[in-house]
Amino acid sequence: VLDVEFDQRLRVLRHEGERVDHHGHAIAARALDLVVRRGADPFQRADAALVADRAVLEARRRRLVLAGNGMAGIRALGEILARAPLGFSITVFGAEPHGNYNRIMLSPVLAGEKSFAQIVTHDRAWYERNGIELIAGEAVTTIDRENRVVTGANGTARPYDILFLATGSNPVIIP
C-alpha cells in the first residue's frame, strides 16, 4: 500500500522522458512504473534512487504542531494541505479522545436527534489519509520555546518548526 506522501508525489510533471515532482527532483520513469503498473511499494524495496529522493523530501518538510483539535485549527490544516500538501510533517494534539466534530451540532446529539457519528467531520481515517499524526486525548501542557518542543499531559513530546495554537476556549459559569 502506498503511503499518502508517495501517492501525492505520483502527480508529477513530464519533462524530457523523466518525471519531476514539484520540488524539482527527478524520479526515473522506470521506478515510477514499478510503483504504478506493478503496485510495488518503493519504500519496501531496495531502490536507492527512491529512498534517497524520499530522504530529500523528508529533510525539507517543516514540522508543524497544532495544539487543539477543534473546528478552526482543522479548517486551517485543510488550507495548509490544499496549498502545500507535502510541505509539512503535521502533528495534532487534542484533549478529546477522538477526531474532529462539529461542536455546533452538540445540542441535537444531547437531545437524541443525532448520533455523535453524524457530527464527526474528520474521523481518524482522514488524519491517516493526510499523513497527520493525531495525538488524541492529550492536551498540550508545556511549550518549550527555546528548544521548540511541546509536551502533552501524558508526557508525549514533539519538536516543532511551526507551532499553531488553536485551543478554543472554556466556558465560565457565573457564580
PDB file of C-alpha atoms in Angstrom:
ATOM      1  CA  VAL A   1       0.000   0.000   0.000  1.00  0.00           C
ATOM      2  CA  LEU A   2       1.358   3.396  -0.915  1.00  0.00           C
ATOM      3  CA  ASP A   3       1.607   5.992   1.793  1.00  0.00           C
ATOM      4  CA  VAL A   4      -0.017   9.385   1.381  1.00  0.00           C
ATOM      5  CA  GLU A   5       3.190  11.243   0.539  1.00  0.00           C
ATOM      6  CA  PHE A   6       4.209   8.951  -2.269  1.00  0.00           C
ATOM      7  CA  ASP A   7       0.669   8.768  -3.621  1.00  0.00           C
ATOM      8  CA  GLN A   8       0.627  12.565  -3.830  1.00  0.00           C
ATOM      9  CA  ARG A   9       4.083  12.604  -5.416  1.00  0.00           C
ATOM     10  CA  LEU A  10       2.858  10.435  -8.265  1.00  0.00           C
ATOM     11  CA  ARG A  11       1.021  13.515  -9.532  1.00  0.00           C
ATOM     12  CA  VAL A  12       4.059  14.737 -11.421  1.00  0.00           C
ATOM     13  CA  LEU A  13       5.027  16.723 -14.481  1.00  0.00           C
ATOM     14  CA  ARG A  14       6.555  15.099 -17.578  1.00  0.00           C
ATOM     15  CA  HIS A  15       9.936  16.510 -18.558  1.00  0.00           C
ATOM     16  CA  GLU A  16      12.211  15.018 -21.213  1.00  0.00           C
ATOM     17  CA  GLY A  17      11.314  11.382 -20.602  1.00  0.00           C
ATOM     18  CA  GLU A  18      11.600  11.646 -16.835  1.00  0.00           C
ATOM     19  CA  ARG A  19       9.116  12.740 -14.257  1.00  0.00           C
ATOM     20  CA  VAL A  20       9.810  15.647 -11.947  1.00  0.00           C
ATOM     21  CA  ASP A  21       7.950  16.316  -8.706  1.00  0.00           C
ATOM     22  CA  HIS A  22       7.059  19.805  -7.522  1.00  0.00           C
ATOM     23  CA  HIS A  23      10.407  20.101  -5.691  1.00  0.00           C
ATOM     24  CA  GLY A  24      12.232  19.511  -8.986  1.00  0.00           C
ATOM     25  CA  HIS A  25      13.729  16.152  -8.015  1.00  0.00           C
ATOM     26  CA  ALA A  26      13.995  13.808 -10.957  1.00  0.00           C
ATOM     27  CA  ILE A  27      12.479  10.368 -10.464  1.00  0.00           C
ATOM     28  CA  ALA A  28      13.271   7.779 -13.096  1.00  0.00           C
ATOM     29  CA  ALA A  29      10.236   6.722 -15.096  1.00  0.00           C
ATOM     30  CA  ARG A  30      11.329   3.116 -14.589  1.00  0.00           C
ATOM     31  CA  ALA A  31      10.973   3.447 -10.818  1.00  0.00           C
ATOM     32  CA  LEU A  32       7.559   5.081 -11.126  1.00  0.00           C
ATOM     33  CA  ASP A  33       6.443   2.335 -13.475  1.00  0.00           C
ATOM     34  CA  LEU A  34       7.336  -0.206 -10.789  1.00  0.00           C
ATOM     35  CA  VAL A  35       5.010   1.592  -8.432  1.00  0.00           C
ATOM     36  CA  VAL A  36       2.166   2.482 -10.765  1.00  0.00           C
ATOM     37  CA  ARG A  37       1.994  -0.568 -13.038  1.00  0.00           C
ATOM     38  CA  ARG A  38       3.093  -3.317 -10.699  1.00  0.00           C
ATOM     39  CA  GLY A  39       1.747  -1.921  -7.439  1.00  0.00           C
ATOM     40  CA  ALA A  40       5.130  -2.218  -5.745  1.00  0.00           C
ATOM     41  CA  ASP A  41       5.774  -0.270  -2.577  1.00  0.00           C
ATOM     42  CA  PRO A  42       9.046   1.574  -3.296  1.00  0.00           C
ATOM     43  CA  PHE A  43       9.763   2.139   0.377  1.00  0.00           C
ATOM     44  CA  GLN A  44       9.814  -1.600   0.999  1.00  0.00           C
ATOM     45  CA  ARG A  45      12.169  -2.088  -1.977  1.00  0.00           C
ATOM     46  CA  ALA A  46      15.899  -1.513  -2.015  1.00  0.00           C
ATOM     47  CA  ASP A  47      15.640   1.048  -4.805  1.00  0.00           C
ATOM     48  CA  ALA A  48      18.334   3.537  -3.761  1.00  0.00           C
ATOM     49  CA  ALA A  49      17.085   6.347  -6.004  1.00  0.00           C
ATOM     50  CA  LEU A  50      13.621   6.354  -4.498  1.00  0.00           C
ATOM     51  CA  VAL A  51      14.877   6.006  -0.950  1.00  0.00           C
ATOM     52  CA  ALA A  52      17.273   8.915  -1.465  1.00  0.00           C
ATOM     53  CA  ASP A  53      14.540  11.022  -3.047  1.00  0.00           C
ATOM     54  CA  ARG A  54      12.224  10.388  -0.089  1.00  0.00           C
ATOM     55  CA  ALA A  55      15.025  11.342   2.311  1.00  0.00           C
ATOM     56  CA  VAL A  56      15.460  14.665   0.493  1.00  0.00           C
ATOM     57  CA  LEU A  57      11.718  15.324   0.716  1.00  0.00           C
ATOM     58  CA  GLU A  58      11.593  14.461   4.430  1.00  0.00           C
ATOM     59  CA  ALA A  59      14.568  16.724   5.163  1.00  0.00           C
ATOM     60  CA  ARG A  60      12.787  19.685   3.545  1.00  0.00           C
ATOM     61  CA  ARG A  61       9.467  19.262   5.358  1.00  0.00           C
ATOM     62  CA  ARG A  62       8.892  21.585   8.265  1.00  0.00           C
ATOM     63  CA  ARG A  63       7.394  20.172  11.465  1.00  0.00           C
ATOM     64  CA  LEU A  64       4.043  21.763  12.229  1.00  0.00           C
ATOM     65  CA  VAL A  65       2.362  21.056  15.566  1.00  0.00           C
ATOM     66  CA  LEU A  66      -1.266  22.051  16.075  1.00  0.00           C
ATOM     67  CA  ALA A  67      -2.331  22.345  19.716  1.00  0.00           C
ATOM     68  CA  GLY A  68      -6.103  21.905  19.647  1.00  0.00           C
ATOM     69  CA  ASN A  69      -8.255  19.636  17.521  1.00  0.00           C
ATOM     70  CA  GLY A  70     -11.203  21.984  17.082  1.00  0.00           C
ATOM     71  CA  MET A  71     -13.009  23.310  14.046  1.00  0.00           C
ATOM     72  CA  ALA A  72     -10.787  26.382  13.498  1.00  0.00           C
ATOM     73  CA  GLY A  73      -7.477  24.523  13.709  1.00  0.00           C
ATOM     74  CA  ILE A  74      -8.601  21.678  11.474  1.00  0.00           C
ATOM     75  CA  ARG A  75     -10.025  24.155   8.962  1.00  0.00           C
ATOM     76  CA  ALA A  76      -6.625  25.862   8.865  1.00  0.00           C
ATOM     77  CA  LEU A  77      -4.941  22.478   8.339  1.00  0.00           C
ATOM     78  CA  GLY A  78      -7.275  21.867   5.409  1.00  0.00           C
ATOM     79  CA  GLU A  79      -5.995  25.069   3.799  1.00  0.00           C
ATOM     80  CA  ILE A  80      -2.383  24.139   4.510  1.00  0.00           C
ATOM     81  CA  LEU A  81      -2.877  20.705   2.952  1.00  0.00           C
ATOM     82  CA  ALA A  82      -4.532  22.272  -0.106  1.00  0.00           C
ATOM     83  CA  ARG A  83      -1.734  24.781  -0.642  1.00  0.00           C
ATOM     84  CA  ALA A  84       1.341  22.757   0.397  1.00  0.00           C
ATOM     85  CA  PRO A  85       0.373  19.091   0.748  1.00  0.00           C
ATOM     86  CA  LEU A  86       3.971  17.919   1.116  1.00  0.00           C
ATOM     87  CA  GLY A  87       5.409  20.945   2.871  1.00  0.00           C
ATOM     88  CA  PHE A  88       4.836  19.885   6.453  1.00  0.00           C
ATOM     89  CA  SER A  89       5.071  16.946   8.786  1.00  0.00           C
ATOM     90  CA  ILE A  90       1.942  17.578  10.890  1.00  0.00           C
ATOM     91  CA  THR A  91       1.094  16.542  14.441  1.00  0.00           C
ATOM     92  CA  VAL A  92      -2.209  17.422  16.120  1.00  0.00           C
ATOM     93  CA  PHE A  93      -2.672  17.308  19.883  1.00  0.00           C
ATOM     94  CA  GLY A  94      -6.283  17.222  21.060  1.00  0.00           C
ATOM     95  CA  ALA A  95      -7.639  16.953  24.594  1.00  0.00           C
ATOM     96  CA  GLU A  96     -10.613  14.887  23.451  1.00  0.00           C
ATOM     97  CA  PRO A  97     -10.158  11.179  22.630  1.00  0.00           C
ATOM     98  CA  HIS A  98     -11.367  11.266  19.014  1.00  0.00           C
ATOM     99  CA  GLY A  99     -11.149  13.125  15.726  1.00  0.00           C
ATOM    100  CA  ASN A 100     -12.760  16.454  14.941  1.00  0.00           C
ATOM    101  CA  TYR A 101     -16.513  17.004  15.176  1.00  0.00           C
ATOM    102  CA  ASN A 102     -18.971  19.852  14.641  1.00  0.00           C
ATOM    103  CA  ARG A 103     -19.365  21.357  18.102  1.00  0.00           C
ATOM    104  CA  ILE A 104     -22.303  23.455  16.920  1.00  0.00           C
ATOM    105  CA  MET A 105     -24.280  20.231  16.488  1.00  0.00           C
ATOM    106  CA  LEU A 106     -23.793  19.046  20.083  1.00  0.00           C
ATOM    107  CA  SER A 107     -27.305  20.174  21.099  1.00  0.00           C
ATOM    108  CA  PRO A 108     -29.011  17.775  18.647  1.00  0.00           C
ATOM    109  CA  VAL A 109     -26.757  14.977  19.929  1.00  0.00           C
ATOM    110  CA  LEU A 110     -27.677  15.744  23.539  1.00  0.00           C
ATOM    111  CA  ALA A 111     -31.363  15.900  22.554  1.00  0.00           C
ATOM    112  CA  GLY A 112     -31.085  12.476  20.914  1.00  0.00           C
ATOM    113  CA  GLU A 113     -31.854  13.849  17.437  1.00  0.00           C
ATOM    114  CA  LYS A 114     -28.421  12.937  16.024  1.00  0.00           C
ATOM    115  CA  SER A 115     -25.724  10.460  16.911  1.00  0.00           C
ATOM    116  CA  PHE A 116     -22.163  11.524  17.637  1.00  0.00           C
ATOM    117  CA  ALA A 117     -21.051   9.727  14.463  1.00  0.00           C
ATOM    118  CA  GLN A 118     -23.309  12.049  12.446  1.00  0.00           C
ATOM    119  CA  ILE A 119     -21.473  15.164  13.600  1.00  0.00           C
ATOM    120  CA  VAL A 120     -17.929  13.860  13.095  1.00  0.00           C
ATOM    121  CA  THR A 121     -16.290  15.977  10.405  1.00  0.00           C
ATOM    122  CA  HIS A 122     -12.809  14.411  10.402  1.00  0.00           C
ATOM    123  CA  ASP A 123     -12.518  10.825  11.567  1.00  0.00           C
ATOM    124  CA  ARG A 124      -9.212   9.093  12.317  1.00  0.00           C
ATOM    125  CA  ALA A 125      -9.049   7.841   8.726  1.00  0.00           C
ATOM    126  CA  TRP A 126      -8.900  11.479   7.500  1.00  0.00           C
ATOM    127  CA  TYR A 127      -5.824  12.125   9.618  1.00  0.00           C
ATOM    128  CA  GLU A 128      -4.197   8.933   8.341  1.00  0.00           C
ATOM    129  CA  ARG A 129      -5.026   9.707   4.691  1.00  0.00           C
ATOM    130  CA  ASN A 130      -3.396  13.096   5.077  1.00  0.00           C
ATOM    131  CA  GLY A 131      -0.307  11.823   6.877  1.00  0.00           C
ATOM    132  CA  ILE A 132      -1.221  13.652  10.088  1.00  0.00           C
ATOM    133  CA  GLU A 133      -0.222  12.253  13.459  1.00  0.00           C
ATOM    134  CA  LEU A 134      -3.229  12.625  15.775  1.00  0.00           C
ATOM    135  CA  ILE A 135      -2.448  12.540  19.478  1.00  0.00           C
ATOM    136  CA  ALA A 136      -5.997  12.346  20.789  1.00  0.00           C
ATOM    137  CA  GLY A 137      -6.894  12.506  24.451  1.00  0.00           C
ATOM    138  CA  GLU A 138      -3.798  14.509  25.364  1.00  0.00           C
ATOM    139  CA  ALA A 139      -3.805  18.270  25.717  1.00  0.00           C
ATOM    140  CA  VAL A 140      -0.578  20.231  25.336  1.00  0.00           C
ATOM    141  CA  THR A 141       0.590  21.284  28.795  1.00  0.00           C
ATOM    142  CA  THR A 142       4.097  22.609  28.171  1.00  0.00           C
ATOM    143  CA  ILE A 143       5.629  24.675  25.400  1.00  0.00           C
ATOM    144  CA  ASP A 144       9.425  24.866  25.474  1.00  0.00           C
ATOM    145  CA  ARG A 145      10.018  27.803  23.140  1.00  0.00           C
ATOM    146  CA  GLU A 146      13.798  27.700  23.495  1.00  0.00           C
ATOM    147  CA  ASN A 147      14.070  24.063  22.363  1.00  0.00           C
ATOM    148  CA  ARG A 148      10.941  24.252  20.190  1.00  0.00           C
ATOM    149  CA  VAL A 149       9.219  21.247  21.778  1.00  0.00           C
ATOM    150  CA  VAL A 150       5.650  20.795  23.015  1.00  0.00           C
ATOM    151  CA  THR A 151       4.714  18.225  25.632  1.00  0.00           C
ATOM    152  CA  GLY A 152       1.309  16.762  26.326  1.00  0.00           C
ATOM    153  CA  ALA A 153      -0.377  15.863  29.614  1.00  0.00           C
ATOM    154  CA  ASN A 154       0.774  12.228  29.289  1.00  0.00           C
ATOM    155  CA  GLY A 155       4.380  13.179  28.526  1.00  0.00           C
ATOM    156  CA  THR A 156       4.250  12.884  24.728  1.00  0.00           C
ATOM    157  CA  ALA A 157       6.759  15.378  23.306  1.00  0.00           C
ATOM    158  CA  ARG A 158       7.039  16.599  19.721  1.00  0.00           C
ATOM    159  CA  PRO A 159       9.530  19.064  18.248  1.00  0.00           C
ATOM    160  CA  TYR A 160       8.220  21.815  16.015  1.00  0.00           C
ATOM    161  CA  ASP A 161       9.316  24.385  13.496  1.00  0.00           C
ATOM    162  CA  ILE A 162       5.867  25.984  13.479  1.00  0.00           C
ATOM    163  CA  LEU A 163       3.504  25.889  16.443  1.00  0.00           C
ATOM    164  CA  PHE A 164      -0.142  26.665  15.815  1.00  0.00           C
ATOM    165  CA  LEU A 165      -2.266  27.312  18.912  1.00  0.00           C
ATOM    166  CA  ALA A 166      -5.978  26.756  18.317  1.00  0.00           C
ATOM    167  CA  THR A 167      -7.140  25.588  21.716  1.00  0.00           C
ATOM    168  CA  GLY A 168     -10.518  27.296  21.720  1.00  0.00           C
ATOM    169  CA  SER A 169     -11.986  28.455  24.991  1.00  0.00           C
ATOM    170  CA  ASN A 170     -13.501  27.137  28.159  1.00  0.00           C
ATOM    171  CA  PRO A 171     -16.919  28.416  29.250  1.00  0.00           C
ATOM    172  CA  VAL A 172     -17.090  30.280  32.518  1.00  0.00           C
ATOM    173  CA  ILE A 173     -20.068  29.635  34.718  1.00  0.00           C
ATOM    174  CA  ILE A 174     -21.087  32.788  36.523  1.00  0.00           C
ATOM    175  CA  PRO A 175     -21.470  32.129  40.275  1.00  0.00           C
TER     176      PRO A 175
END
